[in-house]
Coordinates of C-alpha atoms (C1' of nucleotides) in Angstrom, one line a residue:
Chain A
M1 CA 31.3 -24.3 32.0
T2 CA 34.3 -26.3 30.8
I3 CA 32.3 -28.8 28.8
D4 CA 35.0 -29.0 26.2
T5 CA 38.2 -31.1 26.8
D6 CA 36.6 -34.1 25.2
P7 CA 39.1 -35.0 22.5
A8 CA 36.5 -37.0 20.5
E9 CA 34.1 -34.2 20.6
A10 CA 36.8 -31.7 19.5
A11 CA 37.8 -34.0 16.6
R12 CA 34.1 -34.2 15.5
Q13 CA 33.8 -30.5 15.6
A14 CA 36.9 -30.1 13.5
R15 CA 35.7 -32.5 10.9
A16 CA 32.3 -30.9 10.8
E17 CA 33.9 -27.5 10.2
Q18 CA 36.0 -28.9 7.4
R19 CA 33.0 -30.6 5.8
S20 CA 31.0 -27.5 6.0
A21 CA 33.8 -25.5 4.4
Q22 CA 34.1 -28.1 1.7
L23 CA 30.4 -27.8 0.9
L24 CA 30.4 -24.1 0.9
E25 CA 33.4 -24.1 -1.5
A26 CA 31.6 -26.5 -3.8
A27 CA 28.6 -24.3 -3.8
A28 CA 30.7 -21.4 -4.8
R29 CA 32.4 -23.3 -7.5
L30 CA 29.1 -24.7 -8.8
M31 CA 27.4 -21.3 -8.9
D32 CA 30.4 -19.9 -10.6
R33 CA 30.2 -22.5 -13.3
D34 CA 26.5 -23.0 -13.8
G35 CA 24.9 -20.0 -12.2
P36 CA 23.2 -19.7 -8.9
E37 CA 20.0 -21.5 -10.0
S38 CA 21.9 -24.7 -10.4
V39 CA 22.4 -25.1 -6.7
S40 CA 20.2 -28.1 -6.2
M41 CA 21.0 -30.6 -3.5
Q42 CA 21.8 -33.2 -6.1
S43 CA 24.2 -31.1 -8.1
L44 CA 25.8 -29.7 -5.0
A45 CA 26.4 -33.2 -3.7
T46 CA 27.9 -34.2 -7.1
E47 CA 30.1 -31.2 -7.2
A48 CA 31.3 -31.7 -3.7
G49 CA 31.8 -35.4 -4.3
V50 CA 29.5 -36.5 -1.5
S51 CA 26.0 -37.9 -1.3
V52 CA 22.9 -35.8 -0.9
G53 CA 22.1 -37.2 2.4
L54 CA 25.3 -36.0 3.9
I55 CA 24.5 -32.4 3.2
Y56 CA 21.6 -32.8 5.6
R57 CA 23.9 -33.9 8.3
Y58 CA 25.8 -30.7 8.1
F59 CA 23.1 -28.3 7.1
G60 CA 19.6 -28.8 8.2
G61 CA 18.3 -28.3 4.7
K62 CA 18.5 -26.1 1.7
D63 CA 17.4 -23.0 3.6
E64 CA 20.2 -23.3 6.1
L65 CA 22.7 -24.0 3.4
L66 CA 21.8 -20.9 1.5
L67 CA 21.9 -18.9 4.6
A68 CA 25.3 -20.3 5.3
V69 CA 26.5 -19.3 1.8
I70 CA 25.2 -15.8 2.3
L71 CA 26.6 -15.4 5.8
N72 CA 29.9 -16.6 4.4
V73 CA 30.1 -13.7 2.0
L74 CA 29.0 -11.2 4.6
D75 CA 31.6 -12.7 6.8
A76 CA 34.3 -12.0 4.2
F77 CA 33.1 -8.4 4.0
G78 CA 33.3 -8.2 7.7
T79 CA 36.9 -9.4 7.7
E80 CA 38.4 -7.9 4.5
V81 CA 36.9 -4.5 4.6
P82 CA 38.2 -3.5 8.1
R83 CA 41.5 -5.1 7.3
A84 CA 42.0 -3.2 4.1
M85 CA 40.9 0.0 5.8
D86 CA 43.3 -0.4 8.7
E87 CA 46.1 -1.0 6.3
A88 CA 45.3 2.2 4.6
G89 CA 46.1 4.3 7.6
E90 CA 44.3 7.1 9.4
D91 CA 43.2 9.3 6.5
P92 CA 39.4 8.9 6.1
V93 CA 39.6 9.3 2.3
H94 CA 42.2 6.6 1.9
R95 CA 40.4 4.4 4.3
L96 CA 37.2 4.8 2.4
A97 CA 38.9 4.1 -0.9
A98 CA 40.5 1.0 0.5
G99 CA 37.3 -0.2 2.0
L100 CA 35.5 0.2 -1.3
R101 CA 38.3 -1.6 -3.1
A102 CA 38.1 -4.5 -0.7
L103 CA 34.4 -4.7 -1.1
C104 CA 34.7 -4.9 -4.8
E105 CA 37.3 -7.6 -4.6
V106 CA 35.3 -9.8 -2.4
I107 CA 32.3 -9.2 -4.6
D108 CA 34.2 -10.2 -7.7
D109 CA 35.4 -13.2 -5.9
Q110 CA 31.9 -14.3 -4.8
R111 CA 29.8 -12.8 -7.5
Y112 CA 27.1 -15.4 -7.5
A113 CA 26.8 -15.5 -3.8
V114 CA 26.2 -11.8 -3.8
V115 CA 23.5 -12.1 -6.4
L116 CA 22.0 -14.9 -4.3
T117 CA 21.6 -12.4 -1.5
Y118 CA 19.0 -10.7 -3.6
R119 CA 17.4 -13.8 -4.8
A120 CA 17.2 -16.1 -1.9
T121 CA 15.0 -13.9 0.4
K122 CA 12.2 -16.2 -0.5
Q123 CA 13.4 -19.4 1.1
L124 CA 15.0 -17.8 4.1
S125 CA 13.3 -17.9 7.4
A126 CA 12.3 -14.6 8.9
E127 CA 15.1 -15.2 11.4
G128 CA 17.7 -15.8 8.7
R129 CA 16.6 -12.7 6.9
H130 CA 17.0 -10.8 10.0
R131 CA 20.5 -12.0 10.7
I132 CA 21.5 -11.0 7.1
M133 CA 20.1 -7.6 7.6
E134 CA 21.9 -7.1 10.9
L135 CA 25.1 -8.4 9.4
E136 CA 24.9 -6.3 6.4
L137 CA 24.5 -3.2 8.5
S138 CA 27.3 -4.0 10.8
T139 CA 29.5 -4.8 7.7
M140 CA 28.9 -1.3 6.6
E141 CA 29.8 0.2 9.9
P142 CA 33.5 0.8 9.0
L143 CA 32.4 2.7 5.9
R144 CA 30.0 4.8 7.9
E145 CA 32.7 5.4 10.5
A146 CA 35.1 6.6 7.8
L147 CA 32.4 8.9 6.3
R148 CA 31.7 10.4 9.8
A149 CA 35.4 10.9 10.5
G150 CA 35.9 12.5 7.1
R151 CA 33.0 14.8 7.7
D152 CA 34.2 15.8 11.1
S153 CA 37.7 16.6 9.9
G154 CA 36.3 18.4 6.9
V155 CA 37.8 16.3 4.1
L156 CA 34.5 14.7 3.2
D157 CA 31.3 16.4 2.3
V158 CA 28.7 14.1 3.6
V159 CA 25.0 14.8 4.0
D160 CA 23.5 11.6 5.1
V161 CA 26.0 9.1 6.3
D162 CA 23.6 6.1 6.3
L163 CA 22.3 6.7 2.8
E164 CA 25.7 7.4 1.3
A165 CA 27.3 4.3 3.0
Y166 CA 24.6 2.2 1.5
N167 CA 25.1 3.8 -1.9
L168 CA 28.7 2.8 -1.7
L169 CA 27.8 -0.8 -1.0
L170 CA 25.4 -0.9 -3.9
L171 CA 28.0 0.7 -6.2
A172 CA 30.1 -2.3 -5.4
H173 CA 27.2 -4.8 -5.6
S174 CA 26.4 -3.5 -9.0
W175 CA 29.5 -5.3 -10.3
A176 CA 27.7 -8.6 -9.5
L177 CA 24.2 -7.4 -10.3
K178 CA 24.9 -6.0 -13.7
H179 CA 27.8 -8.1 -14.6
W180 CA 26.4 -9.0 -17.9
Y181 CA 26.8 -5.4 -18.9
Y182 CA 30.0 -4.4 -17.1
E183 CA 32.0 -7.5 -18.0
R184 CA 32.1 -6.3 -21.6
R185 CA 33.5 -3.0 -20.8
Y186 CA 35.7 -3.3 -17.7
T187 CA 38.0 -5.5 -15.9
P188 CA 37.3 -5.9 -12.2
A189 CA 40.2 -3.5 -11.5
E190 CA 39.1 -0.9 -14.0
F191 CA 35.6 -1.1 -12.5
T192 CA 36.9 -0.6 -9.0
T193 CA 39.1 2.3 -10.0
A194 CA 36.4 4.1 -11.9
Q195 CA 33.7 3.6 -9.2
T196 CA 36.1 4.8 -6.6
A197 CA 36.9 7.9 -8.5
I198 CA 33.2 8.6 -9.1
A199 CA 32.3 8.0 -5.5
L200 CA 35.1 10.2 -4.1
R201 CA 34.4 12.9 -6.6
A202 CA 31.0 13.2 -4.9
L203 CA 32.4 13.3 -1.5
V204 CA 35.7 15.2 -1.5
P205 CA 35.2 18.9 -1.6
P206 CA 37.2 20.9 -4.2
R207 CA 39.7 22.3 -1.8
H208 CA 40.9 18.9 -1.0
R209 CA 40.9 17.3 -4.4
R210 CA 44.5 18.0 -5.3
K211 CA 45.6 16.0 -2.3
Y212 CA 43.7 12.9 -3.5
A213 CA 44.3 13.4 -7.2
A214 CA 45.5 9.8 -7.6
L215 CA 42.2 8.4 -6.3
L216 CA 40.1 10.8 -8.2
A217 CA 41.7 10.1 -11.6
T218 CA 40.8 7.4 -14.0
A219 CA 42.4 6.2 -17.2
A220 CA 39.4 7.7 -18.9
T221 CA 39.8 11.2 -17.4
Q222 CA 39.7 13.8 -20.1
Chain B
M1 CA -1.2 -6.1 -46.5
T2 CA -4.5 -4.9 -45.2
I3 CA -5.4 -8.1 -43.4
D4 CA -7.2 -6.2 -40.7
T5 CA -10.7 -4.8 -41.1
D6 CA -12.0 -8.1 -39.7
P7 CA -14.3 -6.8 -36.9
A8 CA -14.4 -10.1 -35.2
E9 CA -10.6 -10.3 -35.2
A10 CA -10.4 -6.7 -33.9
A11 CA -12.7 -7.5 -31.1
R12 CA -10.7 -10.5 -30.2
Q13 CA -7.6 -8.5 -30.1
A14 CA -9.2 -5.9 -27.9
R15 CA -10.4 -8.5 -25.5
A16 CA -7.1 -10.2 -25.4
E17 CA -5.3 -6.9 -24.6
Q18 CA -7.8 -6.3 -21.8
R19 CA -7.3 -9.7 -20.3
S20 CA -3.6 -9.4 -20.5
A21 CA -3.8 -6.0 -18.7
Q22 CA -6.1 -7.5 -16.1
L23 CA -3.7 -10.3 -15.4
L24 CA -0.7 -8.1 -15.2
E25 CA -2.6 -5.8 -12.7
A26 CA -3.5 -8.8 -10.6
A27 CA 0.1 -9.9 -10.6
A28 CA 1.2 -6.5 -9.4
R29 CA -1.5 -6.4 -6.7
L30 CA -0.6 -9.9 -5.6
M31 CA 3.1 -9.2 -5.3
D32 CA 2.4 -6.1 -3.5
R33 CA 0.3 -7.9 -0.9
D34 CA 2.1 -11.2 -0.5
G35 CA 5.5 -10.6 -2.0
P36 CA 6.9 -11.7 -5.4
E37 CA 7.4 -15.3 -4.4
S38 CA 3.6 -15.8 -4.1
V39 CA 3.1 -15.5 -7.9
S40 CA 2.1 -19.0 -8.5
M41 CA -0.3 -19.7 -11.4
Q42 CA -2.9 -20.8 -8.9
S43 CA -2.7 -17.7 -6.7
L44 CA -2.6 -15.4 -9.7
A45 CA -5.7 -17.0 -11.1
T46 CA -7.5 -16.6 -7.8
E47 CA -6.4 -13.0 -7.5
A48 CA -7.5 -12.2 -11.0
G49 CA -10.7 -14.1 -10.6
V50 CA -10.1 -16.4 -13.5
S51 CA -9.1 -20.0 -13.9
V52 CA -5.5 -21.2 -14.2
G53 CA -6.1 -22.5 -17.6
L54 CA -7.0 -19.2 -18.9
I55 CA -3.6 -17.7 -18.1
Y56 CA -2.1 -20.2 -20.5
R57 CA -4.3 -18.8 -23.3
Y58 CA -2.9 -15.3 -22.9
F59 CA 0.6 -16.1 -21.8
G60 CA 2.3 -19.2 -22.9
G61 CA 3.4 -20.1 -19.4
K62 CA 4.9 -18.7 -16.3
D63 CA 8.1 -17.6 -18.1
E64 CA 6.2 -15.5 -20.6
L65 CA 4.1 -14.1 -17.8
L66 CA 7.1 -13.0 -15.7
L67 CA 8.7 -11.5 -18.8
A68 CA 5.5 -9.5 -19.5
V69 CA 5.5 -8.2 -15.9
I70 CA 9.1 -7.1 -16.2
L71 CA 8.7 -5.6 -19.7
N72 CA 5.7 -3.8 -18.3
V73 CA 7.9 -2.0 -15.7
L74 CA 10.6 -1.3 -18.2
D75 CA 7.9 0.1 -20.5
A76 CA 6.8 2.4 -17.7
F77 CA 10.4 3.7 -17.4
G78 CA 10.5 4.2 -21.1
T79 CA 7.4 6.3 -21.0
E80 CA 7.7 8.2 -17.8
V81 CA 11.3 9.1 -17.7
P82 CA 11.4 10.9 -21.1
R83 CA 8.1 12.6 -20.4
A84 CA 9.3 13.9 -17.1
M85 CA 12.6 15.0 -18.6
D86 CA 10.9 16.8 -21.5
E87 CA 8.7 18.6 -19.0
A88 CA 11.8 19.8 -17.2
G89 CA 13.0 21.9 -20.1
E90 CA 16.3 22.1 -21.7
D91 CA 18.7 22.4 -18.8
P92 CA 20.6 19.1 -18.5
V93 CA 20.8 19.3 -14.7
H94 CA 17.1 19.8 -14.4
R95 CA 16.4 17.2 -17.0
L96 CA 18.6 14.7 -15.1
A97 CA 16.9 15.5 -11.8
A98 CA 13.5 15.1 -13.3
G99 CA 14.5 11.8 -14.9
L100 CA 15.8 10.4 -11.6
R101 CA 12.6 11.5 -9.9
A102 CA 10.4 9.8 -12.5
L103 CA 12.5 6.7 -12.1
C104 CA 12.1 6.7 -8.4
E105 CA 8.4 7.2 -8.7
V106 CA 7.9 4.3 -11.1
I107 CA 10.0 2.1 -8.9
D108 CA 8.1 2.9 -5.8
D109 CA 4.9 2.1 -7.7
Q110 CA 6.2 -1.2 -8.9
R111 CA 8.5 -2.1 -6.2
Y112 CA 8.1 -5.9 -6.4
A113 CA 8.3 -6.0 -10.1
V114 CA 11.6 -4.3 -9.9
V115 CA 12.9 -6.8 -7.4
L116 CA 11.6 -9.5 -9.7
T117 CA 13.9 -8.2 -12.4
Y118 CA 16.8 -9.3 -10.3
R119 CA 15.2 -12.6 -9.2
A120 CA 13.6 -13.9 -12.3
T121 CA 16.7 -14.3 -14.5
K122 CA 16.5 -18.0 -13.8
Q123 CA 13.3 -18.8 -15.5
L124 CA 13.6 -16.4 -18.4
S125 CA 14.6 -17.7 -21.7
A126 CA 17.9 -16.4 -23.1
E127 CA 15.9 -14.4 -25.6
G128 CA 13.8 -12.9 -22.8
R129 CA 16.8 -12.0 -20.9
H130 CA 18.3 -10.4 -23.9
R131 CA 15.2 -8.3 -24.5
I132 CA 15.3 -7.1 -21.0
M133 CA 18.9 -6.0 -21.3
E134 CA 18.3 -4.2 -24.5
L135 CA 15.3 -2.5 -23.0
E136 CA 17.1 -1.5 -19.9
L137 CA 19.8 0.0 -21.9
S138 CA 17.5 2.0 -24.1
T139 CA 15.5 3.1 -21.1
M140 CA 18.7 4.7 -19.7
E141 CA 19.5 6.4 -23.0
P142 CA 17.8 9.7 -22.0
L143 CA 19.8 9.8 -18.8
R144 CA 23.0 9.2 -20.8
E145 CA 21.9 11.8 -23.2
A146 CA 21.5 14.4 -20.4
L147 CA 24.8 13.5 -18.9
R148 CA 26.5 14.0 -22.3
A149 CA 24.7 17.3 -22.9
G150 CA 25.7 18.5 -19.5
R151 CA 29.2 17.5 -20.0
D152 CA 29.4 19.2 -23.3
S153 CA 28.0 22.4 -22.0
G154 CA 30.2 22.3 -18.9
V155 CA 27.5 22.1 -16.2
L156 CA 28.2 18.5 -15.5
D157 CA 31.4 16.8 -14.6
V158 CA 31.1 13.4 -16.1
V159 CA 33.9 10.9 -16.5
D160 CA 32.2 7.8 -17.8
V161 CA 28.8 8.4 -19.1
D162 CA 27.7 4.8 -19.2
L163 CA 28.9 3.9 -15.8
E164 CA 27.4 7.0 -14.2
A165 CA 24.1 6.5 -15.9
Y166 CA 23.9 3.0 -14.6
N167 CA 24.8 4.2 -11.2
L168 CA 21.9 6.5 -11.3
L169 CA 19.6 3.7 -12.2
L170 CA 20.9 1.6 -9.4
L171 CA 20.5 4.5 -7.0
A172 CA 16.8 4.4 -7.8
H173 CA 16.6 0.6 -7.8
S174 CA 18.0 0.6 -4.3
W175 CA 14.7 1.9 -3.1
A176 CA 13.2 -1.4 -4.1
L177 CA 16.2 -3.6 -3.3
K178 CA 16.8 -2.3 0.1
H179 CA 13.3 -1.3 1.0
W180 CA 13.4 -3.1 4.3
Y181 CA 16.0 -0.7 5.4
Y182 CA 14.9 2.5 3.8
E183 CA 11.3 2.3 4.6
R184 CA 12.0 2.9 8.2
R185 CA 14.0 6.0 7.6
Y186 CA 12.5 7.8 4.5
T187 CA 9.3 8.4 2.7
P188 CA 9.6 7.8 -1.0
A189 CA 9.7 11.6 -1.5
E190 CA 12.5 12.1 1.0
F191 CA 14.4 9.3 -0.5
T192 CA 14.1 10.7 -4.0
T193 CA 15.1 14.2 -2.8
A194 CA 18.1 12.9 -0.8
Q195 CA 19.4 10.7 -3.6
T196 CA 19.0 13.4 -6.2
A197 CA 21.0 15.8 -4.0
I198 CA 23.7 13.2 -3.5
A199 CA 23.9 12.3 -7.2
L200 CA 24.0 15.9 -8.4
R201 CA 26.6 16.8 -5.8
A202 CA 28.8 14.3 -7.5
L203 CA 28.1 15.7 -10.9
V204 CA 27.7 19.5 -10.7
P205 CA 31.1 21.3 -10.4
P206 CA 31.4 23.9 -7.7
R207 CA 31.2 26.9 -10.0
H208 CA 27.6 25.9 -11.0
R209 CA 26.3 24.8 -7.6
R210 CA 24.7 28.1 -6.6
K211 CA 22.5 27.9 -9.7
Y212 CA 21.1 24.5 -8.7
A213 CA 21.0 25.0 -4.9
A214 CA 17.4 23.9 -4.7
L215 CA 18.2 20.5 -6.1
L216 CA 21.4 20.1 -4.1
A217 CA 19.8 20.9 -0.8
T218 CA 18.1 18.4 1.5
A219 CA 16.1 18.8 4.6
A220 CA 19.1 17.2 6.4
T221 CA 21.7 19.6 5.1
Q222 CA 23.7 20.9 7.9
Chain C
dT1 C1' -39.2 -13.5 -32.1
dC2 C1' -37.3 -17.8 -31.1
dA3 C1' -35.0 -22.3 -31.1
dC4 C1' -30.5 -24.1 -33.2
dT5 C1' -25.7 -24.4 -34.0
dG6 C1' -20.9 -23.5 -34.5
dT7 C1' -16.9 -21.3 -32.4
dG8 C1' -13.9 -19.4 -29.4
dA9 C1' -13.6 -18.5 -24.2
dA10 C1' -13.2 -20.3 -19.8
dT11 C1' -12.9 -23.9 -16.3
dG12 C1' -10.5 -26.8 -12.9
dA13 C1' -9.5 -31.6 -11.8
dA14 C1' -5.9 -34.6 -13.2
dT15 C1' -1.2 -35.0 -14.5
dC16 C1' 3.6 -34.1 -14.8
dT17 C1' 8.0 -32.5 -13.1
dA18 C1' 11.8 -30.8 -10.6
dG19 C1' 13.9 -31.2 -6.9
dA20 C1' 13.9 -31.4 -1.7
dT21 C1' 13.9 -34.6 2.0
dT22 C1' 14.1 -39.1 4.4
dC23 C1' 15.9 -43.2 6.2
dA24 C1' 17.2 -48.2 5.9
dT25 C1' 21.4 -49.8 4.8
dT26 C1' 26.5 -49.9 4.3
dT27 C1' 31.2 -48.3 5.2
dC28 C1' 34.7 -46.7 8.1
dA29 C1' 37.6 -45.7 12.2
dT30 C1' 38.7 -46.8 16.6
Chain D
dA1 C1' 32.5 -54.8 18.0
dT2 C1' 30.5 -50.4 18.2
dG3 C1' 29.0 -46.0 17.0
dA4 C1' 29.5 -42.3 13.9
dA5 C1' 29.8 -41.1 8.9
dA6 C1' 28.2 -41.7 4.5
dT7 C1' 25.2 -43.5 0.9
dG8 C1' 21.5 -43.0 -2.6
dA9 C1' 17.1 -45.1 -4.0
dA10 C1' 12.6 -44.2 -2.6
dT11 C1' 9.3 -40.8 -1.1
dC12 C1' 7.2 -36.4 -0.8
dT13 C1' 5.8 -31.8 -2.2
dA14 C1' 4.9 -27.6 -4.4
dG15 C1' 3.4 -25.9 -8.1
dA16 C1' 3.4 -25.7 -13.4
dT17 C1' 1.0 -27.5 -17.2
dT18 C1' -2.6 -30.0 -19.8
dC19 C1' -6.9 -30.9 -21.8
dA20 C1' -11.6 -32.9 -21.8
dT21 C1' -15.5 -30.5 -20.7
dT22 C1' -18.7 -26.7 -20.2
dC23 C1' -20.2 -22.1 -21.2
dA24 C1' -21.6 -17.8 -23.7
dC25 C1' -23.0 -15.8 -27.5
dA26 C1' -23.1 -14.4 -32.6
dG27 C1' -25.1 -15.8 -36.5
dT28 C1' -28.8 -18.4 -39.1
dG29 C1' -33.1 -20.0 -40.7
dA30 C1' -38.1 -20.7 -39.6

DNA sequence: TCACTGTGAATGAATCTAGATTCATTTCAT
DNA sequence: ATGAAATGAATCTAGATTCATTCACAGTGA
């Protein structure tokens, strides 16, 4: 099965990957400046400094492009969340908090792409939609895992792991979804801290609260 | 200023209102059957059994129509939530639970219109967007009020009223937003009960939990 | 009671528009 | 010189919008 080793082919692949990244970057920049509805093939081409036709070489069409943008975010979740959680050590509560923070950071970074996830369902093929669902679920797996671990060791009071994991994801998504409201009241960091406190307050039973006081506190605490 | 009393004018108004309601109903039915992206002027006209042109008489265009659909849902929130809360009596916790339940019920009933709220931002005029924001905020006011009352009387542990009220709204919205996932695992009623328990678990301090045991319990409680 | 007429309601084929897609042509790298 | 990469004007498409036309009926006079 060693079909590789063709240097020309390898070079092509490398270039393709670079182009693809360039286009995704441009899409992000464009959405960030003009909102997600401005992602037309023309404006994307202009933003990326290439011609429309070229986009079709690297992405089959708009559908595939949007799918790629979305998968890109989900991929960032899949990378950043576990990394942050592992850095946080073994404690399930700290792991959870770290995961939520990472989630919020990626979302802040890719705000419009996250919103796109909710908007683009229309143009996506059934298969694309399915991939997104699968990926979203597997993205959340580390959070679910931490919830389970915390429940098993008694530091977390979890009733329904799946539901509560999804709630955490939505808590973070809300930064993108309701940004028009939150941006007036919180910085990204404040938002993250406050939501972490709220989420953990729901999960950490009283007897363990002292231990996690730092995570449970907010600037606004009375 | 008694410009009314024109019976012809009154009749016209009545008919206009009826038409408008008929069209909004058709839009709901259509979205429910074919998804929100199928709301084209043609298909809406077909569904409502009128001609395309007529829609333009009652709604200026697609933007206004979508705005009306959305305002319609928000209006239902504005009516149902306070009603349910008032029926629940004085106790802030019961009021909150009743409000959340009412929210979930309206959302289940208008699932696609709720999703539309997140999708349609594009086509809405700045003014329409603004009205939606205002309305959403005032819709949540009863929830905020209950949170404040509960905090003041000590039965609720609330750090940031605005943030937590919005989280409750999103908890309910998630039924519509992530329906593809939840529908496989919960009935609307189960979802509502579970989310209520989770939300209240976060808010009711331990010393008051016994009193609200019924709301805090779920079928799934270990 | 019945034709007659004026007015708003309703129609839907024709038009317009935004933007996605194609592909004949040109440029570039080896 | 050759093939891949890139271009962008021309085409295609979905669907929103218009508007000339028809319809329905209330009011009017015989």
